[in-house]
Tab-separated table of C-alpha atoms in Angstrom:
chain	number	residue	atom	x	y	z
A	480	UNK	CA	-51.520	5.909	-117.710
A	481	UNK	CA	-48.150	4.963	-116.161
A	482	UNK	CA	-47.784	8.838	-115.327
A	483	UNK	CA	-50.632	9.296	-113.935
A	484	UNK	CA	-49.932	5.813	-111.933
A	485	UNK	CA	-46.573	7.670	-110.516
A	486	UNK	CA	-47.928	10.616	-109.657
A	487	UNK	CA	-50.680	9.007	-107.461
A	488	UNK	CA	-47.397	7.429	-105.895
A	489	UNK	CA	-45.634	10.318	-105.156
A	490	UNK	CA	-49.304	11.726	-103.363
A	491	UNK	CA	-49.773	8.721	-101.289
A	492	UNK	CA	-46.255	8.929	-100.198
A	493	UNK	CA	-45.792	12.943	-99.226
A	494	UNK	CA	-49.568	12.078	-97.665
A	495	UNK	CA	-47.808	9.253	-95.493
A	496	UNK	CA	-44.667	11.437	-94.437
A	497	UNK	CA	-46.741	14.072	-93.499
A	498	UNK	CA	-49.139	11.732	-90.966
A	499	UNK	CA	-45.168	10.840	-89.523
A	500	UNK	CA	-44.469	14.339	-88.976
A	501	UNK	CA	-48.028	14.980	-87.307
A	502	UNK	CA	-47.282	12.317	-84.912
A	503	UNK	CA	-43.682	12.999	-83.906
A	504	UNK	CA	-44.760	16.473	-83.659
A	505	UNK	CA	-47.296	15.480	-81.226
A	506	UNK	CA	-45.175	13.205	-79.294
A	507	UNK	CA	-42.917	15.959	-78.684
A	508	UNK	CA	-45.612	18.253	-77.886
A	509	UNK	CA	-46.761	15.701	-75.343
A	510	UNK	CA	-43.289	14.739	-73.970
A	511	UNK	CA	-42.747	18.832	-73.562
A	512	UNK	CA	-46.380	19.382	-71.288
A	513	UNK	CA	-45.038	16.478	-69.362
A	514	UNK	CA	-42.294	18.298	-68.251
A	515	UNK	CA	-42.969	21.314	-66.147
A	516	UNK	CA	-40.238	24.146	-66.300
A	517	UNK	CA	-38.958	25.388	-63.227
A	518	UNK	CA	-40.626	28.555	-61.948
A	519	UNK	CA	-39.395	30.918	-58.987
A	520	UNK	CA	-42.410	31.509	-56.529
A	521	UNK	CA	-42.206	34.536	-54.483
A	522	UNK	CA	-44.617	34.895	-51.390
A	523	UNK	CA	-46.143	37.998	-50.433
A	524	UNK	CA	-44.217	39.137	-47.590
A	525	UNK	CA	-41.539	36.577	-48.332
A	526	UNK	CA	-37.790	37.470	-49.270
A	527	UNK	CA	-36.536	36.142	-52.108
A	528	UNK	CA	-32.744	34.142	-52.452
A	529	UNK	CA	-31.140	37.197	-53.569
A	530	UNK	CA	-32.838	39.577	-51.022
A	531	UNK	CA	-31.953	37.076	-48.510
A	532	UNK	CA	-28.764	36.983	-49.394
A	533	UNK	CA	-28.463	40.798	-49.227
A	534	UNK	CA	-30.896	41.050	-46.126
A	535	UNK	CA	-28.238	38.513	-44.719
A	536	UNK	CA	-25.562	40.475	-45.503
A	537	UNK	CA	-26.710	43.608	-44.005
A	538	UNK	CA	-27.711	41.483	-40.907
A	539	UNK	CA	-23.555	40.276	-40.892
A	540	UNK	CA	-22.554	44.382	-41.088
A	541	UNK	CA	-25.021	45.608	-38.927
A	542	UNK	CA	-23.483	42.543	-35.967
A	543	UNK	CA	-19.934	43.936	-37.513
A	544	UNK	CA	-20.594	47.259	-36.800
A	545	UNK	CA	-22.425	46.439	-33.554
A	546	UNK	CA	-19.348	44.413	-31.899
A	547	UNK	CA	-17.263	46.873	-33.177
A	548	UNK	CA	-19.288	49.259	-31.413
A	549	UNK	CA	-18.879	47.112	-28.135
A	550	UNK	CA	-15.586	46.824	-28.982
A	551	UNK	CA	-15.109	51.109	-29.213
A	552	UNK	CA	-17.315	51.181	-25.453
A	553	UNK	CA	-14.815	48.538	-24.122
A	554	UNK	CA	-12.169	50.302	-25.057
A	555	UNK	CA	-13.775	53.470	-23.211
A	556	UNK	CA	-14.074	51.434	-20.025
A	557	UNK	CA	-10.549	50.192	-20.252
A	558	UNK	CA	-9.625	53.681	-18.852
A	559	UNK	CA	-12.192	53.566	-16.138
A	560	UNK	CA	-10.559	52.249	-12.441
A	561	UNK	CA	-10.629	48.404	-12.264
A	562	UNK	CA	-11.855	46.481	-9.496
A	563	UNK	CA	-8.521	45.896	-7.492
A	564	UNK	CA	-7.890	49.594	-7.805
A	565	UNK	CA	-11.203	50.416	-6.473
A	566	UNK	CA	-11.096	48.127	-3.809
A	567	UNK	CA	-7.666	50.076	-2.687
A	568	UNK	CA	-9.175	53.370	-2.894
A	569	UNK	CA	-11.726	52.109	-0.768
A	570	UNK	CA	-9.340	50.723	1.589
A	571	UNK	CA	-7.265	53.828	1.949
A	572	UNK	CA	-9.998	56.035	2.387
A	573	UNK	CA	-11.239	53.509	5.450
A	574	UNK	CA	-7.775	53.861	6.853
A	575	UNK	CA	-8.451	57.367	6.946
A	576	UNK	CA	-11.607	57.464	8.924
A	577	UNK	CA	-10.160	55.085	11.496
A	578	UNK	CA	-7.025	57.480	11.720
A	579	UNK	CA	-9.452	60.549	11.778
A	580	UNK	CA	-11.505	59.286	13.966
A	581	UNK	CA	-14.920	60.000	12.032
A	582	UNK	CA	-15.473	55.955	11.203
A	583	UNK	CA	-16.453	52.895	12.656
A	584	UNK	CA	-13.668	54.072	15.525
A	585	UNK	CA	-15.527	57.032	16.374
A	586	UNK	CA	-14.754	58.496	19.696
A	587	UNK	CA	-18.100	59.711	20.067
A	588	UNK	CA	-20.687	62.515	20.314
A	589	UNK	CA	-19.069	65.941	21.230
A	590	UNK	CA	-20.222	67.733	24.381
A	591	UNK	CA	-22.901	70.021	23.219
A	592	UNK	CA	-22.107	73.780	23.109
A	593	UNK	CA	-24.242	76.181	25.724
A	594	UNK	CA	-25.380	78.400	22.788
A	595	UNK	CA	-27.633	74.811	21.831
A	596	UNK	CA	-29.084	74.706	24.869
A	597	UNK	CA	-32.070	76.687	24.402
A	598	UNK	CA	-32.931	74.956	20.724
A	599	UNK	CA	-35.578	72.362	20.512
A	600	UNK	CA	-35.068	69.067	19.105
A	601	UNK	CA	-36.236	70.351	15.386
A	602	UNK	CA	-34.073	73.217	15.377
A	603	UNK	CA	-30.914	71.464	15.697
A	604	UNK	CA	-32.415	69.634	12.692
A	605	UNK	CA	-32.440	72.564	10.644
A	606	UNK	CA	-28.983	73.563	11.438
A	607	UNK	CA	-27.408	70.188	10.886
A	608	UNK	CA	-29.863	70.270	7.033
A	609	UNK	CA	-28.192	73.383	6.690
A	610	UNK	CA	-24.890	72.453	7.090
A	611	UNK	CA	-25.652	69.075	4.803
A	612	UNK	CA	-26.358	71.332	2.012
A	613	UNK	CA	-23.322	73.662	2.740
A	614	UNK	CA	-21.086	70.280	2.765
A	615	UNK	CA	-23.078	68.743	-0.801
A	616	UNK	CA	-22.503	72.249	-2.621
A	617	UNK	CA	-18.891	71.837	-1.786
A	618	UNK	CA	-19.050	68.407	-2.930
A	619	UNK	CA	-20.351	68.873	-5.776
A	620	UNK	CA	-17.929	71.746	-6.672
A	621	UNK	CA	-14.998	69.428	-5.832
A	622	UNK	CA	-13.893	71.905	-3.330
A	623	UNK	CA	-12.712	71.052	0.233
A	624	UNK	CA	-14.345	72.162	3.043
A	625	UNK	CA	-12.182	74.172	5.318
A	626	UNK	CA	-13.531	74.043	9.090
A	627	UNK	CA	-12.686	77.838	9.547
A	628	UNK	CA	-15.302	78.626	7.143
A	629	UNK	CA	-18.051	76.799	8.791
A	630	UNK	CA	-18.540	79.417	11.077
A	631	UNK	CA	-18.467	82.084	8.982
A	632	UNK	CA	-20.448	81.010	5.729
A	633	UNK	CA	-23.135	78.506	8.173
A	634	UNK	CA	-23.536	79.686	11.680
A	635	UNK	CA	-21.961	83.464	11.638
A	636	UNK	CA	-24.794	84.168	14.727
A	637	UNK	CA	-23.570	80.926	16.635
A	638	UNK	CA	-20.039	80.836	18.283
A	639	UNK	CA	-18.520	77.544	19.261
A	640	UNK	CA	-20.847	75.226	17.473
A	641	UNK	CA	-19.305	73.766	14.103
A	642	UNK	CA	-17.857	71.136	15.935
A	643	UNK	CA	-20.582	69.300	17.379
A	644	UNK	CA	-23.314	70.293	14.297
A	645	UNK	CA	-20.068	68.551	11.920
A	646	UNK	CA	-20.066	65.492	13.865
A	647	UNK	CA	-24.117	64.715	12.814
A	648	UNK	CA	-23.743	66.201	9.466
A	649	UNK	CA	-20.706	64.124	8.820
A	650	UNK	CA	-23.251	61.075	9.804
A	651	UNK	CA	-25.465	62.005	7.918
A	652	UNK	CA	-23.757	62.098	4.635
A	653	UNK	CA	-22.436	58.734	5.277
A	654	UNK	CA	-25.512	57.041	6.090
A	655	UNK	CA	-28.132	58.912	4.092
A	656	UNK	CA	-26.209	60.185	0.820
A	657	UNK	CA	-23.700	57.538	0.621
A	658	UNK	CA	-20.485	59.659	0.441
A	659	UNK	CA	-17.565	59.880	2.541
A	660	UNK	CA	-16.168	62.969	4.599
A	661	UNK	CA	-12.639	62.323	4.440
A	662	UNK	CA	-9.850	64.725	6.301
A	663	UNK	CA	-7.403	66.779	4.033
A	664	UNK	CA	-3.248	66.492	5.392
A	665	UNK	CA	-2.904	69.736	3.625
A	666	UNK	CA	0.635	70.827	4.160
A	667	UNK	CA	-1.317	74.641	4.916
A	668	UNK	CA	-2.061	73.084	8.322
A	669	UNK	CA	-5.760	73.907	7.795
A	670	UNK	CA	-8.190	71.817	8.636
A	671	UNK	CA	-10.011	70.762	6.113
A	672	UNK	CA	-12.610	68.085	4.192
A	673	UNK	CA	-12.934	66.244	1.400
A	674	UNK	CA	-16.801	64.762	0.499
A	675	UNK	CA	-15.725	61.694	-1.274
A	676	UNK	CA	-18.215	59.335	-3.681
A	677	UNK	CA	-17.638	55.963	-1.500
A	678	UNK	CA	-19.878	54.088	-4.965
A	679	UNK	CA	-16.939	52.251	-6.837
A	680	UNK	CA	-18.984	50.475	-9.075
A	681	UNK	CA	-17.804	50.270	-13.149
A	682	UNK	CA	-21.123	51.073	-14.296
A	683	UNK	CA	-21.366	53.862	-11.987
A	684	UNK	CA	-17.993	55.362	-13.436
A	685	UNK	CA	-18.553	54.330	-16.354
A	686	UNK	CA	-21.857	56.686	-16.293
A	687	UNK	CA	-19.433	59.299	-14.447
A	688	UNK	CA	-16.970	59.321	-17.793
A	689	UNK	CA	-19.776	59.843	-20.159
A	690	UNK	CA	-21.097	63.414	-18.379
A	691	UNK	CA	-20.271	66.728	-19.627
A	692	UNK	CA	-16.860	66.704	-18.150
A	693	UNK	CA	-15.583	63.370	-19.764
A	694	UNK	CA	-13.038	65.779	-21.357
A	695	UNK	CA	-11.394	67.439	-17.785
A	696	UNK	CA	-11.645	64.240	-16.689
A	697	UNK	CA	-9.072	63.177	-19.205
A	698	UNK	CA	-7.130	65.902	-18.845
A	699	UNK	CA	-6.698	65.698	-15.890
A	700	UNK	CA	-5.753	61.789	-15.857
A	701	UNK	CA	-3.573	62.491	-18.802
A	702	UNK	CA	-1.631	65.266	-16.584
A	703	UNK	CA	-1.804	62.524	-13.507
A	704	UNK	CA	-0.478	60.468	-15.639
A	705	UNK	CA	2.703	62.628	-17.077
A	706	UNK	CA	3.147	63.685	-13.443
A	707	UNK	CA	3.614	59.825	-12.407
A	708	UNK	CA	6.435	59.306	-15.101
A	709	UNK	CA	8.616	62.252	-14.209
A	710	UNK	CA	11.605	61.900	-11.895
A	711	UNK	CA	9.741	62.655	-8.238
A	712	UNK	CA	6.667	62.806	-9.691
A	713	UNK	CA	7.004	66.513	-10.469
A	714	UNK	CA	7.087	68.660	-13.025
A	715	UNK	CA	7.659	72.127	-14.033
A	716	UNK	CA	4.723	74.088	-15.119
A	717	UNK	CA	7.364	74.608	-18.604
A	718	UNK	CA	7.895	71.152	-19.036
A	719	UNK	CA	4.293	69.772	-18.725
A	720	UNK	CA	2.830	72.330	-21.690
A	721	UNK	CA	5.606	70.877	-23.957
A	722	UNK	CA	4.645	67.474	-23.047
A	723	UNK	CA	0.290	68.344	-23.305
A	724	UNK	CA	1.268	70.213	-26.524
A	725	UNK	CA	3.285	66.915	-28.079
A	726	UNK	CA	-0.014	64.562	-27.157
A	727	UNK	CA	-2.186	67.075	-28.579
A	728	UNK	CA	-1.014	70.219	-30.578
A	729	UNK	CA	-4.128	71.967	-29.885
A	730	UNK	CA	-3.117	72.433	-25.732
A	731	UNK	CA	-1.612	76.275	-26.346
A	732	UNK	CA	-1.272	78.816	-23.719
A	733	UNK	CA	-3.083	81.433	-25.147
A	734	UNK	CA	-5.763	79.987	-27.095
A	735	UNK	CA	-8.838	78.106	-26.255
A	736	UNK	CA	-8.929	74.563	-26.582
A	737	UNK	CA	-12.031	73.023	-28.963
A	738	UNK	CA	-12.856	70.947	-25.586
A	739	UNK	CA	-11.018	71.931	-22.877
A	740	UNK	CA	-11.546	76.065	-23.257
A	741	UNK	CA	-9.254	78.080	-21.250
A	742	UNK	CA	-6.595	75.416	-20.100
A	743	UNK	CA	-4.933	77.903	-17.607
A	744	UNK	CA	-7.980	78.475	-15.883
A	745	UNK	CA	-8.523	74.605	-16.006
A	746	UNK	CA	-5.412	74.032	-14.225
A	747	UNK	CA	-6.258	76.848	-11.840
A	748	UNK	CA	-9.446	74.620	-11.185
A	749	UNK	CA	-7.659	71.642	-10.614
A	750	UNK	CA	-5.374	73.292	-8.202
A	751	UNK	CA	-8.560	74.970	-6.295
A	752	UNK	CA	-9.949	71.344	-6.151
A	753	UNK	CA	-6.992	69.610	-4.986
A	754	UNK	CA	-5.794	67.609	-7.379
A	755	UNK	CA	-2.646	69.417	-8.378
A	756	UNK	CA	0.121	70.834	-5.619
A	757	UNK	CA	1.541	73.563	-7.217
A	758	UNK	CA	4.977	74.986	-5.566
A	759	UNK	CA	7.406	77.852	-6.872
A	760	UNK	CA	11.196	77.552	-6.689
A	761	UNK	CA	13.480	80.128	-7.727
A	762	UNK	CA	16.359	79.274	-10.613
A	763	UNK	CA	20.107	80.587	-10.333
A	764	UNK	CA	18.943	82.878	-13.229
A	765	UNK	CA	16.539	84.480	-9.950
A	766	UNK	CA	13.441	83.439	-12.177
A	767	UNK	CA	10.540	82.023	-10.237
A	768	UNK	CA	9.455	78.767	-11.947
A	769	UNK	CA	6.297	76.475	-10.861
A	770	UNK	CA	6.608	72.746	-10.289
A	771	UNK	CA	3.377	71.104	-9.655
A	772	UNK	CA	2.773	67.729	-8.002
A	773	UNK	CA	0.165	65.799	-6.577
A	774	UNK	CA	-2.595	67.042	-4.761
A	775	UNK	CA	-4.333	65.836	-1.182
A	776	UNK	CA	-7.694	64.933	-3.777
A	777	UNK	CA	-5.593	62.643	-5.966
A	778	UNK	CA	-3.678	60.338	-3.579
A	779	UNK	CA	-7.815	60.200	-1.717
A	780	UNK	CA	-9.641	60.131	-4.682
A	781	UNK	CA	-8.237	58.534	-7.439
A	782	UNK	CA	-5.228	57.163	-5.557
A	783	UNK	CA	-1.509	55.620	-6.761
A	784	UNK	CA	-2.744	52.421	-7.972
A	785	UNK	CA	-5.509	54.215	-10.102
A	786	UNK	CA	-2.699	55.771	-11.560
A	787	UNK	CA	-0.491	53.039	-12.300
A	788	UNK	CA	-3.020	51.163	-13.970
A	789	UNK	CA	-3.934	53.885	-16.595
A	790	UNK	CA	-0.032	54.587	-16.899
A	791	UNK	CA	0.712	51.109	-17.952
A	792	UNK	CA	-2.862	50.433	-19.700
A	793	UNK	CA	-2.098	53.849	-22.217
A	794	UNK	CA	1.530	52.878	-22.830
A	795	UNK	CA	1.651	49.207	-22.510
A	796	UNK	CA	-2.140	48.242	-23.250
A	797	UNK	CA	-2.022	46.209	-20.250
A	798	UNK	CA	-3.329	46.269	-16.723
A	799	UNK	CA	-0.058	46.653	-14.302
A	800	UNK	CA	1.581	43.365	-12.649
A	801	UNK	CA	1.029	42.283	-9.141
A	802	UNK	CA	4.613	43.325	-8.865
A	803	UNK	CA	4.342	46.624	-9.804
A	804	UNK	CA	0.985	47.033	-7.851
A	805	UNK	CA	3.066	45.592	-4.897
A	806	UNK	CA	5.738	48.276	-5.190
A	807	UNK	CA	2.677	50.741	-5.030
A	808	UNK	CA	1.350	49.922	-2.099
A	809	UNK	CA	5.049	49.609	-0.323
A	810	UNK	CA	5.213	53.098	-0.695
A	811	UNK	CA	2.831	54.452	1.491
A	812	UNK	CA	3.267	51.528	4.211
């Protein structure tokens, strides 16, 4: 009897720690549904944290790489002319139509020739449109217009005529196309033209540098630019390939430049256009050596100051002083 008392004991009493564990269990099961885990919800459409941060991160490279793209096209139009250099091209070349006569100082219609007589109104149209388009072709080969040719390449039947048909052509250039006609001191003694782009504008050059010729362009400022450094501003034809060749090995004499092709027959260009002077000299050795200089076209189109400033921007990485722009200008005054 007394075991069978204990084991009825031992029941009851793994009965009642069981009902304990039931209930804790449930307490904790309760306490658990109470408390909601954390759960990342991603919207259709919607970036998560990570992508943001990555999407953010491309966002931060693609600005990077955009300023440093603006920072690349600044540096292209650091080479263009600035806006006091423009404004003393533009000065010089109005100096020149008051000295030529051709400006606001004109001295007024010529006479008309007796071979015009006869012509109607519309006829001397055509001839003036005619010589227009003989003066833009020149212009846009960068080639001056020598008087003595008007007569032969524009009005071969006429005799006597060129000047009076220049004087409304000249006009209209100016006033209709927006160029300049500008006279050449060409040391020849010709008489001759320039057709001038009077727009100085940066966004306009800056348009002007991107074309196909961007790279004559800089050769030719580079050479402008060697030119201004030498002792009088000349050089001999020797010394300027060593000095092209030591900016960039690829400038040889016989072989065609990736860019620039046939840089002889570039310089020949440059020479036919005006920009470079070039001048022969014979050595005590009795050998004939060239020295080139500036042309008529440089001093008119691009002018000193032009110069100066890419000189001093390519070495120095800064614009010139007023005191070196001062000197400049005392030169020709």
């Amino acid at each position: 009897m007394a075991g069978l008392k204990r084991r009825r004991e031992d029941v009851s009493q793994r009965s009642t720690r069981s009902r304990h564990r039931d209930a804790s269990d449930s307490e904790d099961a309760s306490e658990t549904d109470d408390e909601v885990p954390p759960t990342n919800v991603v919207v259709a459409g919607s970036p998560s944290d990570s992508d943001e941060k990555e999407r953010n991160g491309d966002d931060d490279d693609d600005d990077n790489e955009n300023d440093d793209d603006d920072e690349e096209e600044e540096e292209l139009l650091d080479f263009t002319q600035t806006d006091y250099a423009a404004q003393m091209s533009q000065a010089d070349l109005e100096a020149e139509d008051d000295d030529d006569g051709g400006g606001k100082k004109s001295d007024g219609k010529p006479t008309k020739p007796k071979a015009l007589h006869r012509l109607s109104e519309k006829a001397l149209e055509e001839l003036v449109a005619k010589l227009v388009r003989y003066m833009l072709y020149k212009s846009g080969l960068k080639l001056p217009i020598k008087f003595v040719d008007i007569s032969k390449e524009v009005f071969p039947q006429y005799k006597n005529v060129s000047r009076y048909l220049f004087f409304f052509a000249k006009q209209k250039i100016e006033s209709v196309f927006g160029y300049r006609v500008v006279h050449v001191d060409d040391s020849s003694g010709k008489e001759m033209y320039f057709v001038l782009n009077s727009v100085s504008s940066q966004e306009h050059l800056l348009l002007m540098n991107k074309n196909g010729k961007a790279a004559s362009r800089g050769f030719l400022m580079m050479v402008l630019g060697l030119l201004w450094c030498a002792p009088a501003r000349r050089l001999s034809e020797d010394d300027l390939w060593k000095q092209l060749a030591r900016l960039d090995p690829k400038v040889q004499l016989k072989v065609n430049h990736p860019l620039l092709g046939d840089i002889p027959l570039l310089f020949k260009t440059l020479e036919n256009q005006l920009y470079l002077n070039a001048t022969f000299e014979i050595d005590p050795d009795l050998k004939k050596i060239r020295y080139y200089q500036y042309g008529p076209r440089t001093f008119l189109e691009v002018s000193k100051v032009q110069i100066l400033n890419f000189v001093c921007k390519l070495i120095t990485g800064h614009p010139p002083s007023d005191v070196q722009v001062n000197e400049v200008i005392a030169e020709d005054s």
